[in-house]
XYZ file of C-alpha atoms in Angstrom:
600
model
C -105.793 -167.771 40.423
C -104.700 -165.302 43.090
C -100.970 -165.891 43.436
C -99.754 -164.954 46.895
C -97.329 -165.987 49.575
C -97.534 -166.047 53.329
C -100.686 -166.267 55.444
C -103.625 -167.585 53.353
C -106.117 -165.695 55.530
C -104.322 -162.438 54.773
C -104.224 -163.336 51.086
C -108.017 -163.350 51.009
C -108.285 -159.700 52.005
C -108.212 -157.253 49.134
C -105.974 -154.242 49.495
C -104.695 -151.510 47.206
C -102.138 -152.858 44.770
C -98.788 -151.263 44.052
C -95.773 -152.237 41.988
C -92.209 -153.076 42.890
C -90.057 -153.780 39.875
C -91.955 -156.154 37.591
C -94.471 -157.334 40.177
C -97.885 -156.179 41.381
C -98.124 -156.483 45.159
C -100.812 -156.025 47.780
C -100.274 -154.113 51.015
C -98.746 -157.224 52.610
C -96.176 -157.255 49.758
C -97.636 -160.491 48.399
C -97.585 -160.813 44.633
C -100.972 -160.709 42.912
C -101.303 -162.048 39.381
C -104.599 -160.879 37.911
C -106.361 -163.387 35.671
C -109.878 -162.515 34.724
C -112.557 -161.602 32.234
C -113.764 -158.561 30.350
C -117.459 -157.712 30.631
C -117.565 -156.082 27.199
C -120.734 -155.443 25.227
C -122.484 -154.194 28.356
C -121.733 -150.522 28.955
C -120.575 -150.087 25.372
C -122.365 -152.111 22.725
C -120.068 -153.543 20.079
C -121.895 -154.636 16.968
C -120.142 -157.961 16.449
C -120.856 -159.005 20.041
C -124.563 -158.436 19.454
C -124.525 -159.854 15.933
C -125.491 -156.515 14.346
C -122.350 -155.948 12.294
C -124.131 -153.898 9.638
C -124.988 -151.342 12.322
C -121.286 -150.963 12.978
C -121.196 -149.016 16.281
C -123.340 -148.103 19.271
C -124.362 -144.743 17.831
C -125.452 -146.484 14.622
C -127.591 -148.859 16.681
C -129.090 -145.895 18.500
C -129.681 -144.076 15.230
C -131.630 -147.087 13.967
C -133.698 -147.214 17.140
C -134.480 -143.498 16.912
C -136.076 -144.055 13.517
C -138.739 -146.208 15.165
C -139.151 -144.756 18.665
C -138.838 -141.506 20.630
C -135.652 -140.765 22.525
C -137.245 -141.476 25.917
C -138.185 -144.983 24.796
C -134.673 -145.591 23.515
C -133.220 -144.484 26.857
C -135.644 -146.858 28.604
C -134.435 -149.753 26.445
C -130.830 -148.995 27.361
C -131.682 -148.899 31.059
C -133.289 -152.329 30.713
C -130.403 -153.691 28.687
C -127.820 -152.537 31.229
C -129.832 -153.948 34.097
C -129.828 -157.413 32.525
C -126.640 -157.916 30.489
C -124.325 -158.158 33.512
C -125.605 -158.831 37.020
C -124.237 -160.221 40.247
C -124.946 -163.722 38.905
C -122.412 -163.205 36.095
C -119.728 -161.983 38.507
C -120.423 -164.830 40.930
C -120.014 -167.288 38.053
C -116.627 -165.809 37.107
C -115.482 -166.157 40.701
C -116.659 -169.771 40.828
C -114.437 -170.576 37.830
C -111.403 -169.222 39.707
C -110.981 -165.841 38.000
C -109.830 -163.067 40.313
C -110.542 -159.884 38.378
C -112.992 -158.166 36.043
C -112.112 -155.522 33.480
C -114.987 -153.065 33.104
C -115.178 -151.377 29.663
C -116.862 -147.964 29.950
C -118.308 -145.439 27.496
C -117.738 -141.811 28.410
C -121.393 -140.998 27.718
C -122.322 -142.933 30.887
C -120.825 -140.011 32.813
C -122.995 -137.406 31.092
C -126.203 -136.045 32.582
C -129.461 -136.750 30.710
C -129.316 -133.204 29.298
C -125.728 -133.707 28.131
C -126.496 -137.126 26.659
C -129.473 -135.592 24.823
C -127.085 -133.151 23.147
C -125.022 -136.113 21.920
C -128.172 -137.881 20.739
C -129.013 -134.887 18.557
C -125.741 -135.480 16.718
C -126.588 -139.191 16.399
C -129.715 -138.230 14.469
C -127.608 -136.467 11.819
C -123.940 -137.377 12.382
C -122.672 -136.103 9.036
C -123.931 -132.600 9.825
C -120.705 -130.782 10.720
C -122.626 -127.805 12.075
C -124.441 -130.006 14.592
C -121.207 -131.686 15.657
C -119.474 -128.321 16.089
C -122.380 -127.108 18.218
C -122.155 -130.227 20.390
C -118.421 -129.741 20.892
C -119.049 -126.131 21.883
C -121.680 -127.237 24.390
C -119.144 -129.626 25.901
C -116.672 -126.764 26.125
C -119.190 -124.591 27.949
C -120.052 -127.355 30.403
C -116.340 -128.005 30.891
C -115.600 -124.331 31.652
C -118.578 -124.134 34.014
C -117.389 -127.215 35.931
C -120.543 -129.110 34.954
C -118.997 -132.273 33.465
C -118.811 -135.503 35.503
C -119.678 -133.735 38.773
C -123.022 -135.190 39.885
C -121.546 -138.518 40.816
C -124.645 -139.810 42.628
C -126.813 -139.177 39.570
C -124.591 -140.431 36.767
C -124.993 -143.946 35.389
C -121.264 -144.563 35.062
C -120.562 -144.173 38.765
C -123.562 -146.322 39.699
C -122.427 -149.174 37.457
C -118.878 -148.999 38.803
C -120.250 -149.081 42.343
C -122.326 -152.181 41.540
C -119.407 -154.063 39.985
C -117.093 -153.090 42.842
C -119.661 -154.357 45.353
C -120.215 -157.640 43.503
C -116.494 -158.220 43.022
C -115.587 -157.322 46.606
C -118.053 -159.943 47.812
C -116.099 -162.489 45.748
C -112.635 -161.099 46.621
C -112.112 -160.129 42.983
C -110.365 -157.021 41.707
C -111.810 -154.550 39.175
C -109.991 -152.740 36.366
C -111.664 -149.539 35.162
C -111.288 -149.292 31.389
C -112.234 -146.175 29.412
C -113.166 -148.190 26.341
C -114.808 -145.381 24.353
C -112.999 -142.138 25.160
C -114.404 -138.695 24.347
C -113.937 -138.077 20.633
C -112.671 -141.580 19.963
C -109.115 -142.870 20.347
C -108.825 -144.384 16.872
C -110.732 -145.398 13.774
C -112.430 -148.663 14.790
C -116.160 -147.981 14.908
C -117.001 -150.707 17.428
C -114.709 -149.547 20.211
C -114.583 -145.799 19.511
C -118.249 -145.022 18.924
C -117.034 -141.698 17.535
C -118.490 -139.427 14.869
C -115.135 -138.632 13.210
C -111.978 -140.769 13.292
C -109.299 -139.768 15.834
C -111.184 -136.708 17.143
C -109.688 -137.256 20.601
C -106.371 -136.244 19.042
C -107.606 -133.684 16.526
C -110.885 -131.932 17.390
C -110.485 -128.391 18.684
C -113.153 -126.183 20.220
C -113.703 -122.511 19.410
C -110.858 -121.614 21.776
C -108.413 -123.881 19.975
C -108.307 -126.462 22.782
C -108.218 -130.206 22.274
C -111.403 -130.309 24.293
C -111.906 -134.070 24.181
C -108.493 -134.520 25.808
C -109.370 -131.958 28.468
C -112.587 -133.905 29.114
C -110.690 -137.187 29.367
C -108.339 -135.720 31.973
C -111.241 -134.320 33.975
C -113.128 -137.608 33.855
C -110.161 -139.462 35.328
C -109.780 -136.752 37.961
C -113.395 -137.307 38.998
C -112.910 -141.077 39.019
C -109.831 -140.611 41.205
C -111.770 -138.349 43.568
C -114.458 -141.001 43.876
C -112.327 -144.162 44.130
C -108.873 -143.193 45.425
C -109.371 -145.265 48.582
C -111.200 -148.210 46.966
C -109.043 -151.353 47.396
C -111.236 -153.496 45.125
C -110.129 -151.451 42.123
C -106.796 -152.843 40.942
C -105.916 -150.209 38.368
C -107.079 -147.562 35.950
C -106.827 -148.360 32.236
C -106.688 -144.812 30.846
C -107.560 -145.340 27.162
C -108.493 -148.586 25.453
C -106.643 -149.515 22.268
C -105.491 -146.240 20.735
C -104.709 -146.992 17.106
C -103.849 -145.466 13.757
C -102.062 -142.524 15.351
C -99.623 -142.077 12.494
C -98.336 -139.689 9.875
C -100.853 -140.948 7.309
C -103.607 -139.614 9.578
C -101.918 -136.277 10.193
C -100.356 -137.210 13.537
C -96.807 -137.958 14.634
C -94.947 -141.118 13.690
C -93.642 -141.726 17.228
C -96.631 -141.483 19.598
C -96.002 -137.899 20.683
C -99.725 -137.285 21.118
C -100.084 -140.361 23.314
C -97.087 -139.326 25.407
C -98.577 -135.882 25.995
C -101.987 -137.150 27.054
C -100.686 -140.029 29.176
C -98.308 -137.661 30.954
C -101.219 -135.315 31.696
C -103.382 -138.190 32.932
C -100.710 -139.636 35.219
C -100.004 -136.266 36.850
C -103.725 -135.483 37.099
C -104.546 -138.701 38.971
C -101.508 -138.411 41.223
C -102.498 -134.798 41.857
C -105.712 -136.143 43.426
C -103.598 -138.153 45.887
C -104.593 -141.395 44.159
C -101.891 -144.095 44.163
C -103.716 -146.805 42.201
C -101.824 -148.713 39.533
C -102.105 -146.826 36.236
C -102.065 -148.803 33.005
C -100.919 -147.446 29.659
C -101.961 -148.897 26.301
C -99.678 -148.485 23.318
C -100.556 -147.412 19.810
C -101.726 -150.106 17.380
C -104.541 -151.536 19.514
C -102.601 -151.312 22.739
C -99.207 -152.790 21.827
C -96.598 -150.336 20.494
C -94.685 -148.192 23.000
C -92.198 -146.081 21.072
C -91.766 -142.820 23.033
C -93.968 -144.184 25.846
C -91.411 -146.019 27.969
C -90.933 -144.724 31.535
C -87.868 -142.694 30.606
C -89.823 -140.802 27.924
C -92.884 -139.807 29.936
C -93.019 -136.187 31.101
C -94.316 -136.910 34.586
C -93.404 -136.151 38.174
C -93.300 -139.847 39.072
C -93.353 -143.129 37.162
C -94.276 -145.159 40.261
C -97.059 -147.748 39.965
C -97.232 -147.823 36.173
C -98.327 -150.962 34.314
C -97.875 -151.634 30.600
C -100.509 -153.436 28.592
C -100.676 -155.829 25.637
C -103.710 -156.980 23.673
C -103.091 -160.377 22.114
C -105.175 -161.540 19.160
C -104.432 -163.827 16.157
C -100.701 -164.051 16.824
C -98.337 -166.952 17.584
C -97.929 -168.215 21.152
C -94.464 -169.685 20.692
C -91.437 -168.323 22.532
C -89.423 -168.481 19.321
C -91.582 -165.902 17.527
C -90.382 -162.339 18.093
C -90.882 -158.866 16.653
C -87.784 -156.853 15.661
C -89.381 -153.776 17.254
C -88.645 -154.161 20.971
C -91.449 -151.701 21.746
C -94.043 -153.928 20.040
C -95.171 -156.258 22.818
C -98.035 -158.489 21.679
C -95.707 -161.481 21.226
C -94.843 -163.403 24.397
C -91.070 -163.036 24.190
C -91.258 -159.308 23.404
C -93.695 -158.739 26.267
C -91.473 -160.470 28.827
C -88.366 -158.713 27.496
C -90.074 -155.309 27.697
C -91.066 -156.036 31.296
C -87.572 -157.075 32.274
C -85.820 -154.236 30.454
C -87.963 -151.463 31.938
C -88.646 -153.188 35.265
C -92.388 -152.588 35.088
C -95.350 -154.950 35.488
C -97.034 -155.968 32.256
C -100.593 -157.219 31.880
C -102.593 -158.550 28.948
C -105.807 -156.539 29.177
C -107.452 -158.418 26.311
C -106.892 -161.766 24.645
C -109.241 -164.210 22.954
C -111.474 -164.383 19.852
C -109.834 -167.578 18.636
C -110.062 -171.319 19.216
C -109.796 -173.126 22.528
C -106.421 -174.433 21.386
C -105.158 -170.856 20.957
C -106.702 -169.805 24.278
C -104.956 -172.622 26.135
C -101.579 -172.021 24.498
C -101.838 -168.276 25.183
C -102.756 -168.436 28.853
C -100.342 -171.269 29.581
C -97.541 -169.267 27.951
C -98.470 -166.194 29.977
C -98.846 -168.193 33.185
C -95.369 -169.639 32.696
C -93.986 -166.087 32.537
C -96.000 -164.957 35.581
C -97.944 -162.478 33.419
C -101.596 -161.844 34.204
C -104.353 -161.627 31.606
C -107.991 -160.729 31.107
C -109.961 -162.662 28.530
C -112.303 -161.138 25.958
C -115.259 -161.560 26.169
C -117.759 -162.888 28.690
C -120.731 -162.978 26.287
C -121.383 -163.079 22.561
C -124.505 -163.750 20.567
C -124.482 -167.216 18.976
C -120.737 -167.700 19.432
C -118.673 -170.438 21.001
C -115.737 -168.103 21.602
C -117.304 -166.303 24.549
C -117.553 -167.738 28.020
C -121.336 -167.520 27.750
C -123.289 -168.020 24.519
C -126.298 -165.735 24.046
C -129.059 -167.259 21.927
C -129.973 -165.454 18.675
C -132.762 -162.934 19.139
C -133.668 -161.608 15.702
C -133.343 -157.897 14.973
C -132.552 -155.245 17.554
C -134.689 -152.848 15.520
C -137.931 -154.762 16.163
C -139.926 -154.916 19.432
C -139.838 -158.720 19.340
C -136.080 -158.729 18.808
C -135.435 -156.356 21.690
C -137.690 -158.378 23.991
C -135.835 -161.556 23.057
C -132.456 -159.888 23.535
C -133.350 -158.642 27.008
C -134.377 -162.181 27.889
C -131.498 -164.012 26.220
C -128.623 -161.950 27.666
C -129.533 -162.769 31.253
C -127.097 -165.158 32.900
C -129.722 -167.817 33.620
C -130.608 -167.956 29.923
C -127.053 -168.147 28.556
C -125.295 -171.359 27.594
C -122.024 -171.933 29.438
C -119.303 -172.842 26.947
C -117.607 -175.451 29.125
C -114.894 -176.030 26.557
C -113.833 -172.375 26.823
C -113.763 -172.605 30.622
C -111.556 -175.690 30.441
C -109.145 -174.110 27.959
C -108.497 -171.191 30.322
C -108.346 -172.986 33.636
C -106.852 -176.435 33.026
C -103.267 -177.657 32.425
C -101.920 -178.545 28.997
C -102.485 -182.310 29.384
C -106.048 -181.981 30.678
C -108.638 -184.284 29.152
C -112.125 -184.972 30.489
C -115.465 -186.222 29.185
C -117.579 -183.659 27.352
C -120.666 -185.824 27.922
C -121.556 -189.107 29.610
C -121.116 -191.734 26.912
C -122.038 -195.396 27.335
C -121.617 -198.602 25.380
C -123.999 -200.065 24.334
C -125.479 -196.828 23.035
C -125.127 -193.999 20.565
C -122.312 -191.442 20.721
C -122.715 -188.099 18.955
C -119.538 -187.504 16.953
C -119.440 -183.915 18.235
C -119.235 -185.059 21.882
C -115.514 -185.886 21.841
C -113.568 -185.138 25.037
C -112.605 -181.730 26.388
C -108.926 -180.917 25.915
C -106.285 -179.506 23.626
C -105.348 -180.497 20.090
C -103.087 -183.522 20.452
C -104.755 -184.561 23.708
C -108.510 -184.820 23.064
C -108.492 -184.523 19.275
C -106.312 -183.626 16.336
C -107.316 -181.327 13.489
C -105.146 -180.093 10.627
C -105.989 -176.441 11.381
C -106.986 -175.638 14.942
C -105.954 -172.048 15.556
C -105.426 -168.684 13.844
C -101.934 -167.281 14.340
C -101.872 -164.676 11.558
C -104.324 -161.781 11.759
C -104.259 -161.533 7.956
C -105.452 -165.114 7.489
C -109.202 -165.187 8.102
C -109.595 -168.964 7.701
C -111.909 -170.075 10.530
C -110.486 -172.620 12.944
C -113.897 -174.339 13.034
C -115.187 -174.494 9.454
C -118.873 -174.615 10.254
C -118.559 -172.512 13.389
C -121.073 -174.546 15.368
C -121.479 -176.256 18.741
C -117.916 -176.050 20.107
C -114.893 -173.762 19.795
C -112.126 -176.272 19.021
C -110.279 -176.809 15.772
C -112.701 -179.637 14.964
C -114.929 -178.561 12.072
C -118.545 -178.830 13.254
C -121.579 -177.886 11.194
C -125.310 -177.708 11.795
C -126.937 -180.932 10.601
C -130.687 -181.367 11.138
C -130.418 -185.077 10.335
C -128.605 -185.707 13.627
C -130.395 -185.991 16.965
C -128.329 -183.181 18.512
C -128.458 -181.099 15.324
C -124.718 -181.189 14.530
C -122.083 -183.237 12.719
C -118.303 -183.201 12.358
C -117.272 -182.292 8.816
C -114.166 -182.038 6.600
C -112.485 -185.030 8.242
C -109.006 -185.271 6.746
C -106.528 -188.147 6.848
C -104.515 -188.073 10.077
C -107.191 -186.348 12.148
C -108.716 -188.104 15.154
C -111.275 -187.729 17.967
C -111.168 -189.203 21.470
C -114.185 -190.201 23.584
C -114.277 -191.277 27.234
C -116.778 -194.144 27.305
C -118.218 -196.450 29.947
C -118.785 -200.011 28.760
C -121.504 -201.529 30.893
C -121.446 -205.007 29.322
C -118.259 -206.789 28.266
C -118.300 -208.579 24.951
C -118.235 -208.134 21.214
C -120.213 -205.313 19.574
C -121.419 -204.251 16.172
C -120.082 -200.720 15.738
C -122.021 -198.543 13.285
C -120.839 -195.179 12.008
C -123.184 -192.698 10.327
C -121.199 -190.906 7.635
C -121.550 -188.765 4.564
C -118.904 -190.014 2.130
C -116.569 -187.901 0.064
C -115.516 -188.120 -3.567
C -112.830 -190.707 -2.795
C -112.923 -193.890 -0.683
C -112.909 -193.137 3.055
C -111.540 -195.213 5.877
C -112.240 -194.922 9.619
C -110.505 -196.921 12.369
C -111.451 -197.418 16.016
C -109.149 -198.105 18.959
C -110.096 -198.740 22.620
C -107.104 -197.837 24.752
C -104.339 -199.764 22.990
C -106.736 -202.377 21.600
C -107.445 -202.131 17.838
C -111.216 -202.374 17.419
C -111.551 -202.423 13.636
C -111.601 -200.474 10.392
C -114.556 -199.467 8.216
C -114.324 -198.516 4.553
C -116.639 -195.840 3.140
C -117.652 -195.997 -0.515
C -117.507 -192.654 -2.368
C -120.807 -190.804 -2.731
C -122.885 -187.877 -1.502
C -125.738 -189.480 0.501
C -125.595 -190.247 4.206
C -124.908 -193.933 4.853
C -124.147 -196.254 7.758
C -120.998 -198.383 7.743
C -120.273 -201.038 10.330
C -117.688 -203.406 11.761
C -117.679 -206.128 14.408
C -115.426 -205.526 17.374
C -113.375 -208.009 19.348
C -114.447 -208.602 22.938
C -114.441 -205.262 24.777
C -113.857 -205.150 28.554
C -116.322 -203.445 30.912
C -115.389 -200.218 32.654
C -114.271 -196.729 31.635
C -112.061 -196.509 28.578
C -110.688 -194.165 25.943
C -112.157 -194.698 22.500
C -110.281 -193.099 19.604
C -111.731 -192.616 16.120
C -108.965 -192.208 13.526
C -109.470 -190.817 10.034
C -107.241 -192.907 7.778
C -108.856 -191.695 4.543
C -111.112 -188.606 4.332
C -114.896 -188.512 4.655
C -117.189 -185.516 4.326
C -119.182 -185.741 7.581
C -119.611 -187.955 10.626
C -122.806 -187.887 12.661
C -122.631 -190.647 15.250
C -121.124 -193.910 16.417
C -123.478 -196.649 17.659
C -122.539 -199.828 19.555
C -124.973 -202.758 19.705
C -124.113 -206.119 21.341
C -123.042 -208.409 18.495
C -125.376 -211.188 19.603
C -128.430 -208.927 19.167
C -127.255 -206.613 16.394
C -130.114 -206.486 13.968
C -130.818 -203.313 12.048
C -130.327 -200.437 14.505
C -132.024 -197.857 12.280
C -132.624 -194.245 13.196
C -130.427 -191.222 13.314
């Protein structure tokens, strides 16, 4: 994953990165392409990651907890949660998969003292009380003027967590990107990522002196981070503000990113004023993608050296032919590469994901072909196949039993590795490999088709979302795996799952080992549809047979007798010639002994 030239031994040593033209280089002037993972949901809880969407944001979660426990107990829970959600084991695992960087999403409240965080908690108890919020803002102003914000670096959680991640990543020769994911006041309107009390307060909220105090705080926080880490080679770059969005005239702001330009210019000069030469990454308006008035020629800074421009890619096409007429909108591959080449700056995709494996593979292979690095979102999600690691459901965060289960389930050793996600991000386009060891004679779970892309390991009519407005799930059933194949929970099956909504023209491929040559009775456990179904089997290029399924609603077993099958490892393809509702398993019994096989 680490793309370098020259002496391999030198390539293994991390050094401060800098930019020359469109490339990120280490101190030996070797190009480094960062490909990694976000560790979101850890230092800022996002409701959908934890499966608590009705709670909406971290402060809403905390508000719910405060109804059932004192503040000290809530703080204890958060200490436990942060100790367990990401550990060295998670970082070691990322390194073992070949990733070479970690993006670390941070909440600004991690850099507050307990006294300062208590003041914020008082607002959480009654967030609609404008008087309380005004008092909190004034307290921040007083601490700011007294030089008491972000100063006790040895005592503040944020610095300790950064130090841990830097240490773990350095041991694996991985870079770290510091990401201010929830900025003071909130950089937009999205509750999950902003965790703010009022939309867009970073850009609007003034203190009693008329200052945009949250912006002043943001600048000071990055100054303190620069003071602490200016010489740290493991840190690749600073990501100033995650996903600013909805900065527009409808919300009382400019139509051309003037506010972003002003703050980014302040931040760049502030960090450089601390003699810190790290790469500095800007994120455009509209969730990180739109750069009108933010190009290097527009910034009001002393130097534009070592700047990186970001894109966040979700639910969009991955084809080179698809473009946006706005050349400053960069989430599409062609626009992103053109922006890089026009402005001669490195570009990096700080977030991408939340789709099917087919979309993941197409996205990263398209970016890899352009030499553009990326950082996938997200390492963990509760009961989701889209994350790298699946966290088991835990109940309710607002109950003692739920919290106990969550603290247990989020630990690396207790997470399920989504091997199909790993393969989609790390393997070439034509990759295909067994998902499970499958033998004939024996029973094959229909859901255990091979790992690989649509058109290689399987084919499904709808395998990826490419329009953010179309919410049709790529896996209608959302279970077991993250491909386009529609898989649903099915207690009747031994593994608890079945493939559903099998349409004409779709197919599944299985790598099988035939231990005994000869003819077999092949049985298929199906739930019919409202019209006659038809399923065909093929072993390599050898037609095996076709089974017809009578219309109905009850599960049934259909069978066919195969020609002589050769021993060894083979590719078995199941083709849907006419639709059926569900498929549970395929069973192969030697024809000479094929009585009733029974069972499920």
